[in-house]
């Protein structure tokens, strides 16, 4: 087998590992919560620690890869991600798991920044289109299989298995990369923007920390307000730095192109709406309805399966339909699907969610393939790497902020609902916080068992009603985010912003970008969905 196909193999293996890890973790969160006695905010950080480190380091990783070699950085990324997976798998407490997830995020950022660049350097012409088509199929399969495999591993072995399964894949990919993958570098490498890393990382961390802390305390608590203020200061400083350095990792002038801005908004809205909601849908299915991890994964397959099918169709029609007619309407469809799930009550079963699962899955499938090409389709070849990295950064920020925001909304809504329903029971007045904490800790049965025998039925109904009310509030919030994002994307994305791509970068790859004239991405390799981690 030619060396270039070994490159494709290890890149696909890394992509499969990264994407599988996202959906597997979502399904395993309730088991992690029970095993480590983790807090509700700890669950949020288990996901956000990964997303934040990935978002903060993605653009920097791309610059390092250009300077020191993509293969070299890919090897480092594989090593760090695999080591992080091992640390996650053996973690004995909540803090260790969160820190280990951050290590995974560092490795993930490096792998995301180098994977497609390795493919672009290894393949040319029609073979490049075939390689990106295979990569896109692997990405879609990993996303679809994640919930089921996560359920099987968590139910059949342990939640630790979802991390430890990465070890043989990572080690095998590492050996193949060292022996059979060629090094590649661009003709000209940009400097690393160290001045931009610090304020971006500090600003994102402060923002997410404030949102998560608000769910544990209150929105007007002093520490929360200080963190919001720090987030504003750091993010403003990041904008100032990026506007002044000679080689910024995020060229803010890109946002002056309406289509690039629209694609960035769509990337944020896609992950901040549907993908951030998955954690709370999983908690509802497992902690409130009582399904196992395997049962939850099988039910989520309704959504991911619809996404896979819709993405295949979207990939085929991308060359004939303007991008704005897929991204904007697709996000609107996602929003409609999330709103279709509302109306959950204490007596609802998971079947109430099926129409929304299918509709949101179709919408996500419409958005992902063209969104991957839009960011790099409106910039010259030499800026495609930065454009793709910025788009992926918006995705990670979206999921991190979405999870944190929904956690705060969930907590406030849950307390209000329980307070309203328990106020009529004198002996339970003043216990609202205790019962709410039990729900957030994934132990509603403890709250029910601790109530007097004659009141347990009322407490159980209040808990189910409170969970349903809170979930409805989250579905409304996430649905609105998707709808607004869809409308803005449709208004901003326009055909005349796309530039023809040619030369060595070629259509379909990160070096050139698949955007073609008229806002229609070229068919060669354009159907590859963007990673969602």
Coordinates of C-alpha atoms in Angstrom, one line a residue:
X1 CA 0.0 0.0 0.0
X2 CA 1.3 3.5 -0.9
X3 CA 2.5 5.6 2.0
X4 CA -0.2 8.2 1.3
X5 CA -2.9 5.7 2.0
X6 CA -1.3 4.9 5.4
X7 CA -1.6 8.7 6.0
X8 CA -5.3 8.4 5.3
X9 CA -5.6 5.5 7.6
X10 CA -4.1 7.2 10.6
X11 CA -5.9 10.4 10.0
X12 CA -9.2 8.6 9.8
X13 CA -8.3 6.6 13.0
X14 CA -7.6 9.8 14.8
X15 CA -10.8 11.4 13.6
X16 CA -12.9 8.4 14.5
X17 CA -11.3 8.4 18.0
X18 CA -11.9 12.1 18.6
X19 CA -15.5 12.2 17.4
X20 CA -16.4 8.9 19.1
X21 CA -15.1 10.3 22.3
X22 CA -17.6 13.2 22.3
X23 CA -20.8 11.3 21.9
X24 CA -19.6 8.4 24.1
X25 CA -18.8 10.8 27.0
X26 CA -22.3 12.4 26.7
X27 CA -24.0 9.0 27.2
X28 CA -21.7 8.0 30.1
X29 CA -22.1 11.2 32.1
X30 CA -24.7 9.9 34.5
X31 CA -22.6 6.8 35.3
X32 CA -19.6 9.1 35.9
X33 CA -21.7 11.2 38.2
X34 CA -22.7 8.2 40.3
X35 CA -19.3 6.6 40.3
X36 CA -17.3 9.6 41.3
X37 CA -20.0 11.3 43.3
X38 CA -19.6 14.3 40.9
X39 CA -21.5 17.5 41.2
X40 CA -23.7 18.9 38.5
X41 CA -21.1 21.6 37.7
X42 CA -18.5 18.8 37.6
X43 CA -20.5 17.1 34.8
X44 CA -20.5 20.4 32.9
X45 CA -16.8 20.8 33.3
X46 CA -16.2 17.2 32.1
X47 CA -17.4 18.3 28.7
X48 CA -16.3 21.9 28.8
X49 CA -12.7 21.3 29.9
X50 CA -12.2 19.4 26.6
X51 CA -14.0 22.0 24.4
X52 CA -12.3 25.0 26.0
X53 CA -8.7 23.7 25.7
X54 CA -9.5 22.7 22.1
X55 CA -11.0 26.1 21.2
X56 CA -8.1 28.0 22.9
X57 CA -5.3 26.0 21.3
X58 CA -6.6 25.0 17.9
X59 CA -5.3 28.0 16.0
X60 CA -2.0 28.0 17.8
X61 CA -1.6 24.3 17.1
X62 CA -1.9 25.0 13.4
X63 CA 0.8 27.6 13.5
X64 CA 3.1 25.2 15.4
X65 CA 2.4 22.5 12.8
X66 CA 3.4 24.9 10.0
X67 CA 6.6 25.8 11.9
X68 CA 7.8 22.4 13.1
X69 CA 6.1 20.0 10.7
X70 CA 2.6 18.6 10.5
X71 CA 3.6 15.0 11.0
X72 CA 5.7 15.9 14.1
X73 CA 2.8 17.8 15.7
X74 CA 0.4 15.0 14.7
X75 CA 2.6 12.5 16.6
X76 CA 2.6 14.9 19.6
X77 CA -1.2 15.2 19.4
X78 CA -1.7 11.5 19.3
X79 CA 0.6 11.0 22.3
X80 CA -1.1 13.7 24.4
X81 CA -4.6 12.6 23.5
X82 CA -3.8 8.9 24.2
X83 CA -2.2 9.8 27.5
X84 CA -5.1 12.0 28.4
X85 CA -7.5 9.1 27.7
X86 CA -5.5 6.8 30.0
X87 CA -5.6 9.4 32.7
X88 CA -9.4 9.8 32.3
X89 CA -9.8 6.0 32.4
X90 CA -8.1 5.7 35.7
X91 CA -9.3 8.9 37.4
X92 CA -10.5 8.4 40.9
X93 CA -12.2 11.8 41.6
X94 CA -14.0 14.5 39.8
X95 CA -11.1 17.0 39.6
X96 CA -8.7 14.4 38.2
X97 CA -11.2 13.6 35.5
X98 CA -11.7 17.2 34.5
X99 CA -8.0 17.9 34.3
X100 CA -7.5 14.8 32.3
X101 CA -10.2 15.9 29.9
X102 CA -8.3 19.2 29.5
X103 CA -5.2 17.1 28.6
X104 CA -7.4 15.3 26.0
X105 CA -8.4 18.7 24.7
X106 CA -4.8 19.8 24.2
X107 CA -4.2 16.6 22.1
X108 CA -7.4 17.0 20.3
X109 CA -6.6 20.6 19.3
X110 CA -3.3 19.4 17.8
X111 CA -4.9 16.5 15.9
X112 CA -7.7 18.7 14.5
X113 CA -5.2 21.3 13.4
X114 CA -3.0 18.8 11.5
X115 CA -5.2 16.0 10.3
X116 CA -6.7 17.5 7.2
X117 CA -3.4 19.3 6.4
X118 CA -1.7 16.0 6.3
X119 CA -4.2 14.7 3.9
X120 CA -3.9 17.8 1.7
X121 CA -0.1 17.3 1.6
X122 CA -0.3 13.6 0.8
X123 CA -2.9 13.6 -2.0
X124 CA -3.3 15.5 -5.2
X125 CA -6.0 15.7 -7.9
X126 CA -8.8 13.1 -8.0
X127 CA -7.1 11.0 -5.2
X128 CA -7.5 14.0 -2.9
X129 CA -11.2 14.1 -3.5
X130 CA -11.5 10.3 -2.8
X131 CA -9.4 10.7 0.4
X132 CA -11.6 13.5 1.7
X133 CA -14.7 11.5 0.8
X134 CA -13.5 8.6 2.8
X135 CA -12.5 10.9 5.7
X136 CA -16.0 12.4 5.6
X137 CA -17.7 9.0 5.7
X138 CA -15.6 8.0 8.7
X139 CA -16.5 11.2 10.5
X140 CA -20.2 10.6 9.8
X141 CA -20.1 7.0 11.0
X142 CA -18.2 7.9 14.2
X143 CA -20.8 10.5 15.0
X144 CA -23.7 8.0 14.4
X145 CA -22.2 5.1 16.2
X146 CA -21.0 7.0 19.2
X147 CA -24.2 6.9 21.3
X148 CA -24.6 3.1 20.7
X149 CA -21.0 2.2 21.3
X150 CA -21.0 4.4 24.4
X151 CA -24.0 2.7 25.7
X152 CA -22.6 -0.8 25.1
X153 CA -19.2 0.0 26.7
X154 CA -20.7 1.9 29.7
X155 CA -23.4 -0.7 30.3
X156 CA -21.3 -3.8 29.5
X157 CA -18.0 -2.8 31.0
X158 CA -17.7 0.6 32.7
X159 CA -17.7 4.3 31.9
X160 CA -13.9 4.0 32.2
X161 CA -13.9 1.8 29.1
X162 CA -15.0 4.7 26.9
X163 CA -11.6 6.3 27.5
X164 CA -9.5 3.2 27.7
X165 CA -10.8 2.1 24.3
X166 CA -8.7 4.9 22.8
X167 CA -5.4 3.4 23.9
X168 CA -5.1 0.6 21.3
X169 CA -6.3 2.9 18.5
X170 CA -3.9 5.7 19.6
X171 CA -0.9 3.4 20.0
X172 CA -1.5 1.7 16.6
X173 CA -1.9 5.1 14.9
X174 CA 1.2 6.4 16.6
X175 CA 3.3 3.4 15.4
X176 CA 2.0 3.7 11.8
X177 CA 2.6 7.5 11.7
X178 CA 6.2 7.2 12.9
X179 CA 7.0 4.5 10.3
X180 CA 4.9 5.3 7.3
X181 CA 3.7 8.9 7.2
X182 CA 5.8 11.6 5.5
X183 CA 6.5 15.0 7.0
X184 CA 5.0 18.0 5.3
X185 CA 5.3 21.8 5.8
X186 CA 3.8 24.8 3.9
X187 CA 6.2 26.9 1.8
X188 CA 5.8 29.8 4.3
X189 CA 5.0 29.3 8.0
X190 CA 3.5 32.1 10.2
X191 CA 4.8 32.9 13.6
X192 CA 3.1 31.7 16.7
X193 CA 0.8 34.3 18.2
X194 CA 1.8 33.8 21.8
X195 CA 0.3 37.2 22.8
X196 CA -3.1 36.1 21.6
X197 CA -3.2 32.8 23.4
X198 CA -3.3 34.2 27.0
X199 CA -6.2 36.6 26.7
X200 CA -8.3 34.2 24.6
X201 CA -7.8 31.3 27.0
X202 CA -8.4 33.5 30.1
X203 CA -11.4 35.1 28.6
X204 CA -13.1 31.9 27.5
X205 CA -12.4 30.2 30.9
X206 CA -13.7 33.2 32.8
X207 CA -16.9 33.3 30.8
X208 CA -17.7 29.6 31.1
X209 CA -16.7 29.6 34.8
X210 CA -19.1 32.4 35.5
X211 CA -22.0 30.6 33.8
X212 CA -21.3 27.4 35.6
X213 CA -20.8 29.1 39.0
X214 CA -24.1 30.9 38.5
X215 CA -25.8 27.5 38.4
X216 CA -24.4 26.7 41.8
X217 CA -24.9 30.2 43.4
X218 CA -26.8 33.0 41.7
X219 CA -26.4 35.3 38.8
X220 CA -25.9 38.3 41.0
X221 CA -23.4 36.6 43.3
X222 CA -20.2 38.6 43.6
X223 CA -17.8 35.9 42.3
X224 CA -20.1 35.5 39.2
X225 CA -20.1 39.2 38.4
X226 CA -16.3 39.4 38.8
X227 CA -15.8 36.5 36.4
X228 CA -18.1 38.1 33.8
X229 CA -16.2 41.3 34.2
X230 CA -12.8 39.5 33.8
X231 CA -14.2 37.6 30.7
X232 CA -15.1 41.0 29.1
X233 CA -11.7 42.5 29.9
X234 CA -9.7 39.5 28.6
X235 CA -11.8 39.1 25.4
X236 CA -11.5 42.8 24.6
X237 CA -7.8 42.5 25.2
X238 CA -7.7 39.6 22.7
X239 CA -9.4 41.7 20.1
X240 CA -6.9 44.6 20.7
X241 CA -3.9 42.2 20.5
X242 CA -5.2 40.6 17.3
X243 CA -5.7 43.9 15.6
X244 CA -2.2 45.0 16.4
X245 CA 0.2 42.0 15.9
X246 CA 1.7 41.5 12.5
X247 CA 0.7 37.8 12.2
X248 CA -2.4 37.2 14.3
X249 CA -3.8 33.7 14.9
X250 CA -7.3 35.2 14.3
X251 CA -7.3 37.8 11.6
X252 CA -10.3 39.9 12.6
X253 CA -10.7 41.3 9.1
X254 CA -12.1 37.9 8.1
X255 CA -15.3 38.9 10.0
X256 CA -15.8 41.8 7.6
X257 CA -16.7 39.2 4.9
X258 CA -20.4 38.7 5.4
X259 CA -20.3 35.0 4.4
X260 CA -17.4 34.2 6.8
X261 CA -19.3 36.0 9.6
X262 CA -22.5 34.1 8.7
X263 CA -20.6 30.8 8.7
X264 CA -19.0 31.6 12.1
X265 CA -22.4 32.4 13.6
X266 CA -23.8 29.2 12.2
X267 CA -20.9 27.2 13.6
X268 CA -21.5 28.7 17.1
X269 CA -25.3 28.3 16.9
X270 CA -25.1 24.7 15.7
X271 CA -23.0 23.6 18.6
X272 CA -24.6 25.9 21.2
X273 CA -28.0 24.6 20.3
X274 CA -28.3 20.9 19.5
X275 CA -25.0 19.6 20.5
X276 CA -24.9 21.4 23.9
X277 CA -28.4 20.1 24.5
X278 CA -27.3 16.5 24.2
X279 CA -25.9 16.4 27.8
X280 CA -29.3 17.5 29.2
X281 CA -31.3 15.1 27.0
X282 CA -29.0 12.3 28.2
X283 CA -29.6 13.3 31.8
X284 CA -33.3 13.4 31.2
X285 CA -33.4 9.9 29.6
X286 CA -31.2 8.3 32.3
X287 CA -31.8 10.2 35.5
X288 CA -35.5 11.0 35.1
X289 CA -36.8 8.3 32.8
X290 CA -34.5 5.6 34.2
X291 CA -33.0 4.2 30.9
X292 CA -29.6 2.6 31.0
X293 CA -26.6 4.0 29.1
X294 CA -27.2 1.4 26.3
X295 CA -30.9 2.3 26.1
X296 CA -30.1 6.0 26.0
X297 CA -27.5 5.5 23.2
X298 CA -30.0 3.5 21.2
X299 CA -32.6 6.2 21.5
X300 CA -30.1 9.0 20.5
X301 CA -29.3 7.0 17.4
X302 CA -32.7 8.2 16.1
X303 CA -31.1 11.7 15.8
X304 CA -27.6 10.7 14.8
X305 CA -28.9 8.3 12.2
X306 CA -31.1 11.0 10.7
X307 CA -28.0 13.3 10.6
X308 CA -25.9 10.7 8.8
X309 CA -28.6 10.2 6.1
X310 CA -29.2 13.9 5.6
X311 CA -25.5 14.7 5.5
X312 CA -25.0 12.1 2.7
X313 CA -27.9 13.8 0.7
X314 CA -26.5 17.3 1.4
X315 CA -23.1 16.2 0.3
X316 CA -24.5 15.1 -3.1
X317 CA -26.5 18.2 -3.7
X318 CA -23.9 20.8 -2.5
X319 CA -22.6 21.3 -6.0
X320 CA -26.0 22.3 -7.3
X321 CA -27.6 24.2 -4.4
X322 CA -26.2 27.5 -3.0
X323 CA -24.7 27.1 0.4
X324 CA -27.0 29.6 2.1
X325 CA -30.0 27.4 1.2
X326 CA -28.5 24.5 3.2
X327 CA -26.9 26.2 6.2
X328 CA -29.6 28.8 7.0
X329 CA -32.7 26.6 6.5
X330 CA -30.9 23.7 8.1
X331 CA -30.4 25.6 11.3
X332 CA -34.0 26.7 11.2
X333 CA -34.9 23.0 10.9
X334 CA -32.8 22.3 13.9
X335 CA -34.6 25.0 15.8
X336 CA -38.0 23.7 14.8
X337 CA -36.9 20.2 15.9
X338 CA -35.9 21.4 19.3
X339 CA -39.2 23.3 19.7
X340 CA -41.0 20.1 18.7
X341 CA -39.5 18.4 21.7
X342 CA -41.1 20.9 24.1
X343 CA -44.3 20.0 26.0
X344 CA -42.5 17.3 28.1
X345 CA -44.5 16.6 31.2
X346 CA -44.2 14.4 34.3
X347 CA -46.0 11.6 32.5
X348 CA -44.1 11.8 29.2
X349 CA -42.1 8.9 27.7
X350 CA -39.1 9.2 25.4
X351 CA -41.4 8.7 22.4
X352 CA -42.5 12.3 22.9
X353 CA -39.0 13.3 21.7
X354 CA -38.9 11.1 18.5
X355 CA -40.3 13.7 16.1
X356 CA -37.9 16.3 17.4
X357 CA -35.0 13.9 17.2
X358 CA -35.7 13.1 13.6
X359 CA -36.2 16.8 12.6
X360 CA -33.1 18.0 14.4
X361 CA -31.0 15.2 12.9
X362 CA -32.1 16.2 9.4
X363 CA -31.3 19.8 10.1
X364 CA -27.8 19.0 11.4
X365 CA -27.2 16.9 8.4
X366 CA -28.1 19.8 6.1
X367 CA -25.8 22.2 7.9
X368 CA -22.6 20.2 8.6
X369 CA -21.2 19.4 5.1
X370 CA -21.6 22.9 3.6
X371 CA -20.5 24.6 6.8
X372 CA -17.2 22.8 6.6
X373 CA -16.6 24.3 3.2
X374 CA -18.0 27.8 3.7
X375 CA -15.3 29.1 6.0
X376 CA -12.5 28.2 3.6
X377 CA -14.5 28.9 0.4
X378 CA -14.4 32.7 0.9
X379 CA -10.7 33.2 1.5
X380 CA -7.6 32.8 -0.7
X381 CA -5.7 29.5 -0.6
X382 CA -3.0 30.8 1.8
X383 CA -5.6 31.8 4.4
X384 CA -7.6 28.6 4.3
X385 CA -5.9 27.1 7.3
X386 CA -6.7 30.1 9.6
X387 CA -10.3 30.3 8.2
X388 CA -11.0 26.6 8.9
X389 CA -9.4 26.9 12.4
X390 CA -11.5 30.0 13.3
X391 CA -14.7 28.2 12.2
X392 CA -13.8 25.2 14.4
X393 CA -13.0 27.5 17.3
X394 CA -16.5 29.0 17.1
X395 CA -17.9 25.5 17.2
X396 CA -16.0 24.6 20.4
X397 CA -16.8 28.0 22.1
X398 CA -20.5 27.3 21.1
X399 CA -20.7 24.0 22.8
X400 CA -18.8 25.2 25.9
X401 CA -20.9 28.3 26.4
X402 CA -24.1 26.4 25.6
X403 CA -23.5 23.7 28.2
X404 CA -22.7 26.3 30.8
X405 CA -25.6 28.5 30.0
X406 CA -28.1 25.7 30.0
X407 CA -26.8 24.5 33.3
X408 CA -27.6 27.9 34.9
X409 CA -31.1 28.0 33.3
X410 CA -31.8 24.4 34.3
X411 CA -30.9 25.0 37.9
X412 CA -32.9 28.2 38.2
X413 CA -35.9 26.6 36.5
X414 CA -35.7 23.5 38.6
X415 CA -35.6 25.4 41.9
X416 CA -38.6 27.6 40.9
X417 CA -40.7 24.6 39.8
X418 CA -40.0 22.6 42.9
X419 CA -40.6 25.6 45.2
X420 CA -44.0 26.1 43.5
X421 CA -45.1 22.5 43.8
X422 CA -43.8 21.8 47.3
X423 CA -45.0 25.0 48.9
X424 CA -48.4 23.4 49.5
X425 CA -46.8 20.7 51.7
X426 CA -45.9 22.2 55.0
X427 CA -43.5 19.5 56.1
X428 CA -41.5 19.8 53.0
X429 CA -41.2 23.6 53.0
X430 CA -37.5 24.6 53.1
X431 CA -36.3 21.4 51.5
X432 CA -36.5 22.7 48.0
X433 CA -32.7 23.2 47.7
X434 CA -32.0 19.7 49.1
X435 CA -34.3 18.0 46.7
X436 CA -33.0 20.1 43.7
X437 CA -29.5 19.2 44.7
X438 CA -30.4 15.5 44.7
X439 CA -31.8 15.8 41.2
X440 CA -28.7 17.6 39.9
X441 CA -26.5 14.9 41.5
X442 CA -28.5 12.3 39.6
X443 CA -30.0 10.8 42.8
X444 CA -33.7 11.7 42.8
X445 CA -34.6 8.4 44.4
X446 CA -32.7 9.5 47.5
X447 CA -34.9 12.6 47.8
X448 CA -38.0 10.5 47.4
X449 CA -36.9 7.9 49.9
X450 CA -36.1 10.6 52.5
X451 CA -39.6 12.0 52.4
X452 CA -42.4 10.6 54.7
X453 CA -44.0 7.5 53.3
X454 CA -47.4 9.3 52.8
X455 CA -45.8 12.2 50.9
X456 CA -43.4 10.2 48.6
X457 CA -46.0 10.1 45.7
X458 CA -46.3 13.9 45.8
X459 CA -42.5 14.4 46.0
X460 CA -41.9 12.0 43.1
X461 CA -44.5 13.8 40.9
X462 CA -43.0 17.2 41.9
X463 CA -39.5 15.9 40.9
X464 CA -40.7 14.6 37.5
X465 CA -42.6 17.8 36.9
X466 CA -39.7 19.9 37.8
X467 CA -37.3 18.0 35.6
X468 CA -39.8 18.2 32.7
X469 CA -40.3 22.0 33.2
X470 CA -36.6 22.7 33.3
X471 CA -36.0 20.6 30.1
X472 CA -38.7 22.5 28.3
X473 CA -37.1 25.8 29.2
X474 CA -33.8 24.5 27.8
X475 CA -35.4 23.3 24.6
X476 CA -37.0 26.7 24.1
X477 CA -33.7 28.5 24.7
X478 CA -31.7 26.2 22.4
X479 CA -34.4 26.3 19.8
X480 CA -34.3 30.1 19.8
X481 CA -30.5 30.1 19.4
X482 CA -30.8 27.8 16.4
X483 CA -33.5 29.8 14.8
X484 CA -31.7 33.1 15.3
X485 CA -28.5 31.6 14.0
X486 CA -30.3 30.2 10.9
X487 CA -31.9 33.5 10.1
X488 CA -28.6 35.4 10.4
X489 CA -26.7 32.8 8.4
X490 CA -29.2 33.0 5.6
X491 CA -29.0 36.8 5.6
X492 CA -25.2 37.0 5.7
X493 CA -24.1 34.1 3.4
X494 CA -24.0 35.2 -0.2
X495 CA -22.8 33.8 -3.4
X496 CA -20.5 36.7 -4.4
X497 CA -18.2 36.2 -1.4
X498 CA -17.0 32.8 -2.6
X499 CA -13.7 32.8 -4.4
X500 CA -12.4 30.3 -7.0
X501 CA -9.9 27.9 -5.6
X502 CA -7.1 26.3 -7.6
X503 CA -3.5 25.4 -7.7
X504 CA -1.9 23.0 -5.3
X505 CA -4.5 23.5 -2.6
X506 CA -7.1 22.1 -4.8
X507 CA -10.8 21.9 -4.2
X508 CA -12.0 19.9 -1.4
X509 CA -9.1 20.2 0.9
X510 CA -8.0 22.5 3.7
X511 CA -5.2 23.9 1.7
X512 CA -7.5 25.2 -1.0
X513 CA -11.1 25.1 0.2
X514 CA -14.0 23.7 -1.7
X515 CA -15.8 26.9 -2.3
X516 CA -16.4 27.6 -6.0
X517 CA -18.0 30.3 -8.1
X518 CA -21.5 31.3 -7.3
X519 CA -21.3 30.1 -3.7
X520 CA -21.5 26.4 -4.8
X521 CA -18.8 24.3 -3.3
X522 CA -17.1 22.0 -5.9
X523 CA -18.3 18.4 -5.7
X524 CA -14.8 16.9 -5.4
X525 CA -14.4 16.0 -1.7
X526 CA -16.9 18.6 -0.6
X527 CA -19.2 16.2 1.2
X528 CA -17.0 15.8 4.2
X529 CA -18.7 16.8 7.4
X530 CA -16.7 18.9 9.9
X531 CA -15.7 17.3 13.2
X532 CA -18.1 18.2 16.0
X533 CA -16.0 17.6 19.0

